[in-house]
C-alpha positions as MATLAB code, in Angstrom:
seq = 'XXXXXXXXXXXXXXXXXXXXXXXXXXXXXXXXXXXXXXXXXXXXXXXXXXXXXXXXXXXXXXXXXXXXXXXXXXXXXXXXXXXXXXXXXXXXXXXXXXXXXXXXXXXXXXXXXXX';
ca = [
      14.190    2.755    9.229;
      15.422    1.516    5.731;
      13.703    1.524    2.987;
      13.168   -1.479    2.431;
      11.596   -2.398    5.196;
       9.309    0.563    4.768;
       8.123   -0.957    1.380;
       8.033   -4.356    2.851;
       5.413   -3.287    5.419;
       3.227   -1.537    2.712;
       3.031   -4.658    1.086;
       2.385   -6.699    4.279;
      -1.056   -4.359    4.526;
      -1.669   -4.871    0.962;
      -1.582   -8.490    1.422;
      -3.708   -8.269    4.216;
      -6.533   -6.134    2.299;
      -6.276   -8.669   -0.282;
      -6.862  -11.368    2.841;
     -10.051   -9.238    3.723;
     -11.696   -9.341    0.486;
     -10.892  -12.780    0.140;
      -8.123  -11.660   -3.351;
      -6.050  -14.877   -3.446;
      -5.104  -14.037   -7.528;
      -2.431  -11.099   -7.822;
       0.807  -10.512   -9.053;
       3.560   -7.731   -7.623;
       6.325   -5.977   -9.305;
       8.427   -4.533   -6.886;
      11.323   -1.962   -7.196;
      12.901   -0.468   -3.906;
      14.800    2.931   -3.975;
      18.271    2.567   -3.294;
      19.488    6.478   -2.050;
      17.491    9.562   -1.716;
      17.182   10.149   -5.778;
      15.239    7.348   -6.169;
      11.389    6.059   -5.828;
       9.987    3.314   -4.551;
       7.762    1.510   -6.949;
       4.786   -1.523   -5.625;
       2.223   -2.312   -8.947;
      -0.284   -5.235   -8.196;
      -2.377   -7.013  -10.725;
      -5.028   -8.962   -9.257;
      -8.129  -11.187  -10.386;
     -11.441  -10.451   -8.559;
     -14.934  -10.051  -10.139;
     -17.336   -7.955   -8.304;
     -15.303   -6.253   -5.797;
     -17.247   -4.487   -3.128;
     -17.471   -0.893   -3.314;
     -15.229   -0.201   -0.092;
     -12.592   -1.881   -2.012;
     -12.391    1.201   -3.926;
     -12.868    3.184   -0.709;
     -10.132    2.481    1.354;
      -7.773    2.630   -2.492;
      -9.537    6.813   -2.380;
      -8.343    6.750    1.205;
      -4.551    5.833    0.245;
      -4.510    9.580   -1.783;
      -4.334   11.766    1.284;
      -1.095   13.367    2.053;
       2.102   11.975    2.952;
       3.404   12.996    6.219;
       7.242   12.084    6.593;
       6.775   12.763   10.307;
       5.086    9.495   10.974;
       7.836    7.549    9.328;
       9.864    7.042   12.661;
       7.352    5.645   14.313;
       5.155    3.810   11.992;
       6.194    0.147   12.538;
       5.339    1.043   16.481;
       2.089    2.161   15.307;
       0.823   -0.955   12.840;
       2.732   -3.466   15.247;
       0.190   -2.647   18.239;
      -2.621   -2.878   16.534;
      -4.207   -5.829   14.868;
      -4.432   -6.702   11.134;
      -7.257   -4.428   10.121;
      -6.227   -3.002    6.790;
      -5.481    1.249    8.058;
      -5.559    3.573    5.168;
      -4.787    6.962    7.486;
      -1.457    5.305    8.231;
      -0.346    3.516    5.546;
      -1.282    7.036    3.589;
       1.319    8.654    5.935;
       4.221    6.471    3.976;
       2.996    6.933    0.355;
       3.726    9.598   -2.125;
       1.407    8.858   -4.754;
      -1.905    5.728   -5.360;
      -3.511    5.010   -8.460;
      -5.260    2.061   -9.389;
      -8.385    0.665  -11.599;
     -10.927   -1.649  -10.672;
     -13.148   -3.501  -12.985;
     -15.569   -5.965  -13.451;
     -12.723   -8.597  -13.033;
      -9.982   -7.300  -11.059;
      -7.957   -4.188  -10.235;
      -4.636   -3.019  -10.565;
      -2.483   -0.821   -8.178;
       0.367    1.830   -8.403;
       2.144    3.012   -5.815;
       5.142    5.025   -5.364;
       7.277    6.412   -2.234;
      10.043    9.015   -2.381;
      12.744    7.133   -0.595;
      13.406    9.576    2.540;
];
């Protein structure tokens, strides 16, 4: 699969936890790897006050380890089910999730060795 549409469904389930917790204020910056020396780079800014705590536990979720394996079938995987936001598999495609949430918003970093 290419990497771009990799990225492109990452943000897809990003935009639908954002639907979930009702986030209609963010901004993306978006920077797709080109070859196999390159990252993959998806930082949201968003504008929420008083964001539940599982907000912050599905974003601890996102830190468990990559697993290239899943990458051939992954679209298969998110495409049968419905638009429930699912941290085990959208963990499987990322490298590496940070991200700070505050009293009025959040912000996310993620990054994906282009494989």
């Amino acid at each position: 699969m290419r990497e771009y549409a990799k990225v492109n469904r990452i943000v897809s389930e990003f935009m639908n936890l954002f639907d979930d917790y009702e986030i209609n204020k963010y901004q993306m910056e978006l920077s797709i790897a080109a070859d196999k020396q390159s990252t993959s780079v998806i930082k949201f800014d968003g504008k929420k006050a008083n964001l539940p705590h599982s907000f912050v536990d599905q974003l601890n979720e996102l830190n468990a380890k990559r697993q290239p394996e899943i990458e051939y079938c992954y679209e298969d995987l998110l495409g049968i089910r419905n638009d429930t936001f699912n941290t085990e598999i959208l963990a499987a495609a990322i490298d590496y999730v940070t991200f700070d949430v505050t009293e009025t918003g959040f912000q996310i970093y993620i990054e994906r060795v282009y494989h």
